[in-house]
C-alpha cells in the first residue's frame, strides 16, 4: 500500500468513525480485492505486471471501495450503500449546461 493511499484510508476511517478492528479488516479486504482484480483482469491487460495494475488504480477509487467495505463490515449497510451511490454519482459525467 502506498503512503498516499494509507493516508487517504486513515483520513476516511477517521471521518466515518470506523473502529480499529473494522479498519484492519477493511484494509485486508481491499488488498484481497486488488489481488482478485489483477487475477481476473481482462485479456487486453494480461501483459501487465501486478505493480503496473496497482498503479493504474487511483487512490480515490480505492478509498471509495474501502469506505463501502468498512461501513458494510461495521454493519452500516444503509450508509455503505448511500456512500457508494453518492460517490459513483459524483464521478458521473454531467451534461453541458445550455
mmCIF file of N, CA, C and O in Angstrom:
data_model
loop_
_atom_site.group_PDB
_atom_site.id
_atom_site.type_symbol
_atom_site.label_atom_id
_atom_site.label_comp_id
_atom_site.label_asym_id
_atom_site.label_seq_id
_atom_site.Cartn_x
_atom_site.Cartn_y
_atom_site.Cartn_z
ATOM 1 N N UNK A 1 0.852 -1.168 0.000
ATOM 2 C CA UNK A 1 0.000 0.000 0.000
ATOM 3 C C UNK A 1 0.902 1.237 0.000
ATOM 4 O O UNK A 1 1.869 1.296 0.750
ATOM 5 N N UNK A 2 0.579 2.203 -0.827
ATOM 6 C CA UNK A 2 1.388 3.416 -0.911
ATOM 7 C C UNK A 2 1.112 4.321 0.287
ATOM 8 O O UNK A 2 0.075 4.209 0.940
ATOM 9 N N UNK A 3 2.041 5.215 0.554
ATOM 10 C CA UNK A 3 1.874 6.143 1.673
ATOM 11 C C UNK A 3 0.661 7.049 1.457
ATOM 12 O O UNK A 3 -0.085 7.330 2.403
ATOM 13 N N UNK A 4 0.446 7.479 0.205
ATOM 14 C CA UNK A 4 -0.692 8.365 -0.066
ATOM 15 C C UNK A 4 -2.019 7.627 0.128
ATOM 16 O O UNK A 4 -2.972 8.198 0.674
ATOM 17 N N UNK A 5 -2.071 6.357 -0.285
ATOM 18 C CA UNK A 5 -3.296 5.581 -0.077
ATOM 19 C C UNK A 5 -3.509 5.324 1.404
ATOM 20 O O UNK A 5 -4.628 5.457 1.905
ATOM 21 N N UNK A 6 -2.451 4.997 2.126
ATOM 22 C CA UNK A 6 -2.569 4.764 3.568
ATOM 23 C C UNK A 6 -3.106 6.013 4.271
ATOM 24 O O UNK A 6 -3.993 5.922 5.119
ATOM 25 N N UNK A 7 -2.601 7.179 3.899
ATOM 26 C CA UNK A 7 -3.075 8.436 4.489
ATOM 27 C C UNK A 7 -4.540 8.684 4.151
ATOM 28 O O UNK A 7 -5.328 9.115 5.006
ATOM 29 N N UNK A 8 -4.922 8.406 2.909
ATOM 30 C CA UNK A 8 -6.317 8.595 2.491
ATOM 31 C C UNK A 8 -7.249 7.650 3.243
ATOM 32 O O UNK A 8 -8.342 8.045 3.661
ATOM 33 N N UNK A 9 -6.819 6.401 3.432
ATOM 34 C CA UNK A 9 -7.645 5.434 4.168
ATOM 35 C C UNK A 9 -7.767 5.829 5.634
ATOM 36 O O UNK A 9 -8.853 5.717 6.219
ATOM 37 N N UNK A 10 -6.689 6.309 6.215
ATOM 38 C CA UNK A 10 -6.722 6.750 7.614
ATOM 39 C C UNK A 10 -7.667 7.937 7.774
ATOM 40 O O UNK A 10 -8.471 7.977 8.712
ATOM 41 N N UNK A 11 -7.597 8.890 6.851
ATOM 42 C CA UNK A 11 -8.499 10.054 6.903
ATOM 43 C C UNK A 11 -9.952 9.617 6.735
ATOM 44 O O UNK A 11 -10.845 10.120 7.438
ATOM 45 N N UNK A 12 -10.206 8.680 5.839
ATOM 46 C CA UNK A 12 -11.568 8.186 5.622
ATOM 47 C C UNK A 12 -12.070 7.449 6.850
ATOM 48 O O UNK A 12 -13.221 7.640 7.275
ATOM 49 N N UNK A 13 -11.227 6.619 7.448
ATOM 50 C CA UNK A 13 -11.609 5.887 8.659
ATOM 51 C C UNK A 13 -11.963 6.858 9.785
ATOM 52 O O UNK A 13 -12.949 6.654 10.505
ATOM 53 N N UNK A 14 -11.190 7.917 9.911
ATOM 54 C CA UNK A 14 -11.456 8.932 10.942
ATOM 55 C C UNK A 14 -12.769 9.647 10.661
ATOM 56 O O UNK A 14 -13.601 9.815 11.554
ATOM 57 N N UNK A 15 -12.959 10.049 9.417
ATOM 58 C CA UNK A 15 -14.172 10.792 9.034
ATOM 59 C C UNK A 15 -15.432 9.960 9.245
ATOM 60 O O UNK A 15 -16.466 10.461 9.681
ATOM 61 N N UNK A 16 -15.343 8.651 8.952
ATOM 62 C CA UNK A 16 -16.511 7.770 9.055
ATOM 63 C C UNK A 16 -16.633 7.101 10.429
ATOM 64 O O UNK A 16 -17.549 6.335 10.657
ATOM 65 N N UNK A 17 -15.697 7.404 11.346
ATOM 66 C CA UNK A 17 -15.693 6.827 12.697
ATOM 67 C C UNK A 17 -15.632 5.300 12.659
ATOM 68 O O UNK A 17 -16.399 4.621 13.345
ATOM 69 N N UNK A 18 -14.710 4.775 11.866
ATOM 70 C CA UNK A 18 -14.515 3.332 11.736
ATOM 71 C C UNK A 18 -13.655 2.866 12.914
ATOM 72 O O UNK A 18 -12.601 3.442 13.175
ATOM 73 N N UNK A 19 -14.111 1.817 13.609
ATOM 74 C CA UNK A 19 -13.315 1.331 14.741
ATOM 75 C C UNK A 19 -12.096 0.559 14.230
ATOM 76 O O UNK A 19 -12.074 0.096 13.086
ATOM 77 N N UNK A 20 -11.054 0.426 15.054
ATOM 78 C CA UNK A 20 -9.790 -0.185 14.607
ATOM 79 C C UNK A 20 -9.927 -1.608 14.064
ATOM 80 O O UNK A 20 -9.231 -1.968 13.105
ATOM 81 N N UNK A 21 -10.784 -2.417 14.648
ATOM 82 C CA UNK A 21 -10.940 -3.788 14.166
ATOM 83 C C UNK A 21 -11.543 -3.809 12.767
ATOM 84 O O UNK A 21 -11.108 -4.565 11.900
ATOM 85 N N UNK A 22 -12.531 -2.979 12.547
ATOM 86 C CA UNK A 22 -13.161 -2.900 11.226
ATOM 87 C C UNK A 22 -12.187 -2.301 10.222
ATOM 88 O O UNK A 22 -12.102 -2.754 9.077
ATOM 89 N N UNK A 23 -11.413 -1.307 10.636
ATOM 90 C CA UNK A 23 -10.415 -0.701 9.755
ATOM 91 C C UNK A 23 -9.426 -1.760 9.279
ATOM 92 O O UNK A 23 -9.138 -1.856 8.079
ATOM 93 N N UNK A 24 -8.920 -2.561 10.197
ATOM 94 C CA UNK A 24 -7.960 -3.612 9.838
ATOM 95 C C UNK A 24 -8.587 -4.610 8.871
ATOM 96 O O UNK A 24 -7.969 -4.985 7.864
ATOM 97 N N UNK A 25 -9.812 -5.034 9.138
ATOM 98 C CA UNK A 25 -10.495 -5.993 8.256
ATOM 99 C C UNK A 25 -10.770 -5.379 6.883
ATOM 100 O O UNK A 25 -10.609 -6.049 5.852
ATOM 101 N N UNK A 26 -11.170 -4.110 6.841
ATOM 102 C CA UNK A 26 -11.472 -3.446 5.571
ATOM 103 C C UNK A 26 -10.204 -3.267 4.734
ATOM 104 O O UNK A 26 -10.232 -3.424 3.516
ATOM 105 N N UNK A 27 -9.094 -2.950 5.379
ATOM 106 C CA UNK A 27 -7.820 -2.817 4.655
ATOM 107 C C UNK A 27 -7.401 -4.167 4.073
ATOM 108 O O UNK A 27 -6.917 -4.240 2.941
ATOM 109 N N UNK A 28 -7.573 -5.216 4.853
ATOM 110 C CA UNK A 28 -7.246 -6.553 4.351
ATOM 111 C C UNK A 28 -8.157 -6.905 3.168
ATOM 112 O O UNK A 28 -7.683 -7.413 2.147
ATOM 113 N N UNK A 29 -9.446 -6.633 3.311
ATOM 114 C CA UNK A 29 -10.393 -6.911 2.226
ATOM 115 C C UNK A 29 -10.026 -6.126 0.972
ATOM 116 O O UNK A 29 -10.120 -6.645 -0.141
ATOM 117 N N UNK A 30 -9.581 -4.888 1.136
ATOM 118 C CA UNK A 30 -9.176 -4.068 -0.010
ATOM 119 C C UNK A 30 -7.989 -4.703 -0.735
ATOM 120 O O UNK A 30 -7.984 -4.778 -1.965
ATOM 121 N N UNK A 31 -7.019 -5.182 0.013
ATOM 122 C CA UNK A 31 -5.864 -5.855 -0.608
ATOM 123 C C UNK A 31 -6.306 -7.110 -1.351
ATOM 124 O O UNK A 31 -5.815 -7.402 -2.446
ATOM 125 N N UNK A 32 -7.236 -7.861 -0.778
ATOM 126 C CA UNK A 32 -7.769 -9.060 -1.439
ATOM 127 C C UNK A 32 -8.486 -8.673 -2.728
ATOM 128 O O UNK A 32 -8.320 -9.328 -3.766
ATOM 129 N N UNK A 33 -9.260 -7.585 -2.686
ATOM 130 C CA UNK A 33 -9.978 -7.142 -3.892
ATOM 131 C C UNK A 33 -9.009 -6.705 -4.988
ATOM 132 O O UNK A 33 -9.227 -7.001 -6.162
ATOM 133 N N UNK A 34 -7.928 -6.022 -4.612
ATOM 134 C CA UNK A 34 -6.931 -5.596 -5.599
ATOM 135 C C UNK A 34 -6.287 -6.819 -6.246
ATOM 136 O O UNK A 34 -6.133 -6.889 -7.473
ATOM 137 N N UNK A 35 -5.928 -7.797 -5.432
ATOM 138 C CA UNK A 35 -5.314 -9.032 -5.951
ATOM 139 C C UNK A 35 -6.288 -9.791 -6.840
ATOM 140 O O UNK A 35 -5.916 -10.268 -7.919
ATOM 141 N N UNK A 36 -7.534 -9.883 -6.419
ATOM 142 C CA UNK A 36 -8.550 -10.582 -7.208
ATOM 143 C C UNK A 36 -8.795 -9.872 -8.533
ATOM 144 O O UNK A 36 -8.946 -10.523 -9.568
ATOM 145 N N UNK A 37 -8.803 -8.551 -8.505
ATOM 146 C CA UNK A 37 -8.975 -7.791 -9.750
ATOM 147 C C UNK A 37 -7.818 -8.066 -10.700
ATOM 148 O O UNK A 37 -8.029 -8.220 -11.907
ATOM 149 N N UNK A 38 -6.613 -8.155 -10.159
ATOM 150 C CA UNK A 38 -5.455 -8.461 -11.006
ATOM 151 C C UNK A 38 -5.584 -9.868 -11.586
ATOM 152 O O UNK A 38 -5.361 -10.086 -12.776
ATOM 153 N N UNK A 39 -5.934 -10.820 -10.749
ATOM 154 C CA UNK A 39 -6.044 -12.212 -11.201
ATOM 155 C C UNK A 39 -7.150 -12.412 -12.231
ATOM 156 O O UNK A 39 -7.106 -13.357 -13.013
ATOM 157 N N UNK A 40 -8.130 -11.527 -12.245
ATOM 158 C CA UNK A 40 -9.264 -11.649 -13.168
ATOM 159 C C UNK A 40 -9.327 -10.497 -14.166
ATOM 160 O O UNK A 40 -10.390 -10.166 -14.673
ATOM 161 N N UNK A 41 -8.183 -9.908 -14.466
ATOM 162 C CA UNK A 41 -8.159 -8.769 -15.390
ATOM 163 C C UNK A 41 -8.512 -9.226 -16.805
ATOM 164 O O UNK A 41 -8.317 -10.384 -17.157
ATOM 165 N N UNK A 42 -9.038 -8.302 -17.612
ATOM 166 C CA UNK A 42 -9.422 -8.644 -18.979
ATOM 167 C C UNK A 42 -8.214 -9.045 -19.832
ATOM 168 O O UNK A 42 -7.070 -8.711 -19.523
ATOM 169 N N UNK A 43 -8.490 -9.722 -20.910
ATOM 170 C CA UNK A 43 -7.433 -10.206 -21.808
ATOM 171 C C UNK A 43 -6.534 -9.070 -22.294
ATOM 172 O O UNK A 43 -5.326 -9.255 -22.450
ATOM 173 N N UNK A 44 -7.101 -7.905 -22.524
ATOM 174 C CA UNK A 44 -6.321 -6.765 -23.015
ATOM 175 C C UNK A 44 -5.273 -6.296 -22.002
ATOM 176 O O UNK A 44 -4.323 -5.609 -22.365
ATOM 177 N N UNK A 45 -5.425 -6.693 -20.751
ATOM 178 C CA UNK A 45 -4.492 -6.281 -19.695
ATOM 179 C C UNK A 45 -3.582 -7.417 -19.236
ATOM 180 O O UNK A 45 -2.848 -7.274 -18.262
ATOM 181 N N UNK A 46 -3.596 -8.532 -19.928
ATOM 182 C CA UNK A 46 -2.835 -9.714 -19.488
ATOM 183 C C UNK A 46 -1.335 -9.492 -19.423
ATOM 184 O O UNK A 46 -0.641 -10.161 -18.676
ATOM 185 N N UNK A 47 -0.813 -8.545 -20.184
ATOM 186 C CA UNK A 47 0.629 -8.323 -20.179
ATOM 187 C C UNK A 47 1.092 -7.397 -19.051
ATOM 188 O O UNK A 47 2.287 -7.155 -18.900
ATOM 189 N N UNK A 48 0.176 -6.905 -18.244
ATOM 190 C CA UNK A 48 0.526 -6.018 -17.134
ATOM 191 C C UNK A 48 1.098 -6.800 -15.957
ATOM 192 O O UNK A 48 0.647 -7.901 -15.657
ATOM 193 N N UNK A 49 2.061 -6.196 -15.278
ATOM 194 C CA UNK A 49 2.567 -6.771 -14.039
ATOM 195 C C UNK A 49 1.636 -6.354 -12.902
ATOM 196 O O UNK A 49 0.801 -5.450 -13.078
ATOM 197 N N UNK A 50 1.790 -6.980 -11.757
ATOM 198 C CA UNK A 50 0.988 -6.589 -10.586
ATOM 199 C C UNK A 50 1.209 -5.112 -10.247
ATOM 200 O O UNK A 50 0.270 -4.397 -9.927
ATOM 201 N N UNK A 51 2.454 -4.673 -10.304
ATOM 202 C CA UNK A 51 2.767 -3.279 -9.976
ATOM 203 C C UNK A 51 2.115 -2.315 -10.966
ATOM 204 O O UNK A 51 1.587 -1.273 -10.568
ATOM 205 N N UNK A 52 2.147 -2.643 -12.244
ATOM 206 C CA UNK A 52 1.507 -1.793 -13.254
ATOM 207 C C UNK A 52 -0.003 -1.756 -13.051
ATOM 208 O O UNK A 52 -0.633 -0.706 -13.174
ATOM 209 N N UNK A 53 -0.579 -2.893 -12.726
ATOM 210 C CA UNK A 53 -2.022 -2.957 -12.494
ATOM 211 C C UNK A 53 -2.404 -2.119 -11.278
ATOM 212 O O UNK A 53 -3.355 -1.353 -11.313
ATOM 213 N N UNK A 54 -1.641 -2.240 -10.204
ATOM 214 C CA UNK A 54 -1.921 -1.475 -8.988
ATOM 215 C C UNK A 54 -1.764 0.014 -9.241
ATOM 216 O O UNK A 54 -2.549 0.820 -8.768
ATOM 217 N N UNK A 55 -0.753 0.392 -10.010
ATOM 218 C CA UNK A 55 -0.517 1.810 -10.304
ATOM 219 C C UNK A 55 -1.663 2.415 -11.108
ATOM 220 O O UNK A 55 -1.924 3.615 -11.031
ATOM 221 N N UNK A 56 -2.348 1.584 -11.862
ATOM 222 C CA UNK A 56 -3.478 2.027 -12.678
ATOM 223 C C UNK A 56 -4.702 2.381 -11.828
ATOM 224 O O UNK A 56 -5.570 3.142 -12.237
ATOM 225 N N UNK A 57 -4.790 1.799 -10.638
ATOM 226 C CA UNK A 57 -5.931 2.033 -9.753
ATOM 227 C C UNK A 57 -5.707 3.319 -8.965
ATOM 228 O O UNK A 57 -4.700 3.468 -8.287
ATOM 229 N N UNK A 58 -6.633 4.227 -9.037
ATOM 230 C CA UNK A 58 -6.454 5.510 -8.357
ATOM 231 C C UNK A 58 -6.729 5.370 -6.860
ATOM 232 O O UNK A 58 -7.540 4.550 -6.426
ATOM 233 N N UNK A 59 -6.038 6.185 -6.072
ATOM 234 C CA UNK A 59 -6.279 6.206 -4.632
ATOM 235 C C UNK A 59 -7.720 6.601 -4.330
ATOM 236 O O UNK A 59 -8.315 6.103 -3.378
ATOM 237 N N UNK A 60 -8.294 7.474 -5.159
ATOM 238 C CA UNK A 60 -9.681 7.905 -4.958
ATOM 239 C C UNK A 60 -10.642 6.732 -5.085
ATOM 240 O O UNK A 60 -11.534 6.554 -4.258
ATOM 241 N N UNK A 61 -10.444 5.920 -6.095
ATOM 242 C CA UNK A 61 -11.296 4.749 -6.302
ATOM 243 C C UNK A 61 -11.135 3.755 -5.164
ATOM 244 O O UNK A 61 -12.119 3.244 -4.623
ATOM 245 N N UNK A 62 -9.893 3.492 -4.788
ATOM 246 C CA UNK A 62 -9.638 2.524 -3.718
ATOM 247 C C UNK A 62 -10.159 3.031 -2.375
ATOM 248 O O UNK A 62 -10.654 2.248 -1.563
ATOM 249 N N UNK A 63 -10.092 4.334 -2.144
ATOM 250 C CA UNK A 63 -10.625 4.900 -0.908
ATOM 251 C C UNK A 63 -12.148 4.759 -0.864
ATOM 252 O O UNK A 63 -12.719 4.428 0.187
ATOM 253 N N UNK A 64 -12.814 4.957 -1.982
ATOM 254 C CA UNK A 64 -14.268 4.777 -2.036
ATOM 255 C C UNK A 64 -14.642 3.321 -1.782
ATOM 256 O O UNK A 64 -15.603 3.022 -1.065
ATOM 257 N N UNK A 65 -13.876 2.415 -2.354
ATOM 258 C CA UNK A 65 -14.117 0.989 -2.136
ATOM 259 C C UNK A 65 -13.878 0.624 -0.676
ATOM 260 O O UNK A 65 -14.656 -0.116 -0.068
ATOM 261 N N UNK A 66 -12.826 1.162 -0.082
ATOM 262 C CA UNK A 66 -12.534 0.937 1.337
ATOM 263 C C UNK A 66 -13.705 1.441 2.198
ATOM 264 O O UNK A 66 -14.144 0.754 3.124
ATOM 265 N N UNK A 67 -14.188 2.646 1.915
ATOM 266 C CA UNK A 67 -15.284 3.219 2.706
ATOM 267 C C UNK A 67 -16.518 2.326 2.653
ATOM 268 O O UNK A 67 -17.145 2.055 3.686
ATOM 269 N N UNK A 68 -16.858 1.861 1.467
ATOM 270 C CA UNK A 68 -18.017 0.971 1.320
ATOM 271 C C UNK A 68 -17.800 -0.309 2.126
ATOM 272 O O UNK A 68 -18.682 -0.753 2.854
ATOM 273 N N UNK A 69 -16.630 -0.882 2.012
ATOM 274 C CA UNK A 69 -16.301 -2.121 2.708
ATOM 275 C C UNK A 69 -16.314 -1.916 4.224
ATOM 276 O O UNK A 69 -16.898 -2.703 4.966
ATOM 277 N N UNK A 70 -15.683 -0.848 4.709
ATOM 278 C CA UNK A 70 -15.622 -0.579 6.149
ATOM 279 C C UNK A 70 -17.016 -0.365 6.736
ATOM 280 O O UNK A 70 -17.326 -0.897 7.801
ATOM 281 N N UNK A 71 -17.833 0.405 6.034
ATOM 282 C CA UNK A 71 -19.190 0.645 6.537
ATOM 283 C C UNK A 71 -20.003 -0.646 6.540
ATOM 284 O O UNK A 71 -20.754 -0.918 7.481
ATOM 285 N N UNK A 72 -19.852 -1.450 5.507
ATOM 286 C CA UNK A 72 -20.562 -2.732 5.444
ATOM 287 C C UNK A 72 -20.106 -3.667 6.555
ATOM 288 O O UNK A 72 -20.927 -4.286 7.238
ATOM 289 N N UNK A 73 -18.800 -3.783 6.742
ATOM 290 C CA UNK A 73 -18.269 -4.655 7.790
ATOM 291 C C UNK A 73 -18.683 -4.179 9.181
ATOM 292 O O UNK A 73 -18.837 -4.980 10.092
ATOM 293 N N UNK A 74 -18.878 -2.880 9.323
ATOM 294 C CA UNK A 74 -19.324 -2.311 10.594
ATOM 295 C C UNK A 74 -20.822 -2.432 10.807
ATOM 296 O O UNK A 74 -21.347 -1.984 11.829
ATOM 297 N N UNK A 75 -21.518 -3.023 9.849
ATOM 298 C CA UNK A 75 -22.963 -3.216 9.978
ATOM 299 C C UNK A 75 -23.802 -2.019 9.562
ATOM 300 O O UNK A 75 -25.003 -1.998 9.797
ATOM 301 N N UNK A 76 -23.199 -1.050 8.922
ATOM 302 C CA UNK A 76 -23.909 0.163 8.484
ATOM 303 C C UNK A 76 -24.247 0.039 7.002
ATOM 304 O O UNK A 76 -23.737 0.788 6.161
ATOM 305 N N UNK A 77 -25.109 -0.896 6.686
ATOM 306 C CA UNK A 77 -25.392 -1.229 5.285
ATOM 307 C C UNK A 77 -26.029 -0.071 4.527
ATOM 308 O O UNK A 77 -25.684 0.184 3.379
ATOM 309 N N UNK A 78 -26.951 0.626 5.156
ATOM 310 C CA UNK A 78 -27.592 1.773 4.508
ATOM 311 C C UNK A 78 -26.595 2.877 4.212
ATOM 312 O O UNK A 78 -26.586 3.449 3.116
ATOM 313 N N UNK A 79 -25.759 3.196 5.199
ATOM 314 C CA UNK A 79 -24.717 4.217 4.994
ATOM 315 C C UNK A 79 -23.740 3.784 3.915
ATOM 316 O O UNK A 79 -23.295 4.594 3.106
ATOM 317 N N UNK A 80 -23.400 2.484 3.899
ATOM 318 C CA UNK A 80 -22.466 1.974 2.889
ATOM 319 C C UNK A 80 -23.047 2.138 1.493
ATOM 320 O O UNK A 80 -22.369 2.608 0.579
ATOM 321 N N UNK A 81 -24.298 1.769 1.334
ATOM 322 C CA UNK A 81 -24.947 1.885 0.027
ATOM 323 C C UNK A 81 -25.066 3.351 -0.381
ATOM 324 O O UNK A 81 -24.785 3.709 -1.530
ATOM 325 N N UNK A 82 -25.466 4.210 0.544
ATOM 326 C CA UNK A 82 -25.618 5.633 0.237
ATOM 327 C C UNK A 82 -24.262 6.247 -0.124
ATOM 328 O O UNK A 82 -24.167 7.020 -1.084
ATOM 329 N N UNK A 83 -23.229 5.901 0.619
ATOM 330 C CA UNK A 83 -21.893 6.439 0.346
ATOM 331 C C UNK A 83 -21.424 6.030 -1.039
ATOM 332 O O UNK A 83 -20.933 6.851 -1.819
ATOM 333 N N UNK A 84 -21.598 4.749 -1.372
ATOM 334 C CA UNK A 84 -21.182 4.266 -2.688
ATOM 335 C C UNK A 84 -21.992 4.929 -3.796
ATOM 336 O O UNK A 84 -21.440 5.380 -4.805
ATOM 337 N N UNK A 85 -23.291 5.043 -3.603
ATOM 338 C CA UNK A 85 -24.152 5.673 -4.607
ATOM 339 C C UNK A 85 -23.757 7.131 -4.833
ATOM 340 O O UNK A 85 -23.611 7.575 -5.973
ATOM 341 N N UNK A 86 -23.550 7.881 -3.761
ATOM 342 C CA UNK A 86 -23.184 9.290 -3.899
ATOM 343 C C UNK A 86 -21.794 9.453 -4.514
ATOM 344 O O UNK A 86 -21.571 10.374 -5.301
ATOM 345 N N UNK A 87 -20.876 8.546 -4.177
ATOM 346 C CA UNK A 87 -19.538 8.604 -4.769
ATOM 347 C C UNK A 87 -19.605 8.354 -6.268
ATOM 348 O O UNK A 87 -19.035 9.104 -7.063
ATOM 349 N N UNK A 88 -20.300 7.296 -6.661
ATOM 350 C CA UNK A 88 -20.420 6.989 -8.091
ATOM 351 C C UNK A 88 -21.140 8.104 -8.835
ATOM 352 O O UNK A 88 -20.762 8.473 -9.951
ATOM 353 N N UNK A 89 -22.177 8.665 -8.217
ATOM 354 C CA UNK A 89 -22.914 9.758 -8.842
ATOM 355 C C UNK A 89 -22.019 10.985 -9.033
ATOM 356 O O UNK A 89 -22.094 11.658 -10.063
ATOM 357 N N UNK A 90 -21.163 11.258 -8.068
ATOM 358 C CA UNK A 90 -20.280 12.427 -8.189
ATOM 359 C C UNK A 90 -19.252 12.247 -9.304
ATOM 360 O O UNK A 90 -18.738 13.221 -9.839
ATOM 361 N N UNK A 91 -18.957 10.998 -9.656
ATOM 362 C CA UNK A 91 -17.996 10.731 -10.730
ATOM 363 C C UNK A 91 -18.652 10.703 -12.108
ATOM 364 O O UNK A 91 -17.948 10.739 -13.117
ATOM 365 N N UNK A 92 -19.965 10.617 -12.166
ATOM 366 C CA UNK A 92 -20.666 10.507 -13.451
ATOM 367 C C UNK A 92 -20.538 11.815 -14.234
ATOM 368 O O UNK A 92 -20.597 12.906 -13.665
ATOM 369 N N UNK A 93 -20.360 11.687 -15.541
ATOM 370 C CA UNK A 93 -20.290 12.909 -16.369
ATOM 371 C C UNK A 93 -21.634 13.637 -16.351
ATOM 372 O O UNK A 93 -22.690 13.015 -16.311
ATOM 373 N N UNK A 94 -21.561 14.914 -16.340
ATOM 374 C CA UNK A 94 -22.763 15.754 -16.332
ATOM 375 C C UNK A 94 -22.951 16.357 -17.721
ATOM 376 O O UNK A 94 -21.971 16.744 -18.367
ATOM 377 N N UNK A 95 -24.209 16.459 -18.156
ATOM 378 C CA UNK A 95 -24.444 17.117 -19.443
ATOM 379 C C UNK A 95 -24.061 18.591 -19.374
ATOM 380 O O UNK A 95 -24.155 19.211 -18.322
ATOM 381 N N UNK A 96 -23.595 19.098 -20.476
ATOM 382 C CA UNK A 96 -23.197 20.509 -20.528
ATOM 383 C C UNK A 96 -24.427 21.396 -20.329
ATOM 384 O O UNK A 96 -25.516 21.085 -20.807
ATOM 385 N N UNK A 97 -24.224 22.479 -19.599
ATOM 386 C CA UNK A 97 -25.311 23.431 -19.367
ATOM 387 C C UNK A 97 -25.647 24.149 -20.675
ATOM 388 O O UNK A 97 -24.762 24.491 -21.460
ATOM 389 N N UNK A 98 -26.917 24.361 -20.874
ATOM 390 C CA UNK A 98 -27.355 25.014 -22.117
ATOM 391 C C UNK A 98 -27.225 26.493 -22.055
ATOM 392 O O UNK A 98 -27.173 27.143 -21.107
#
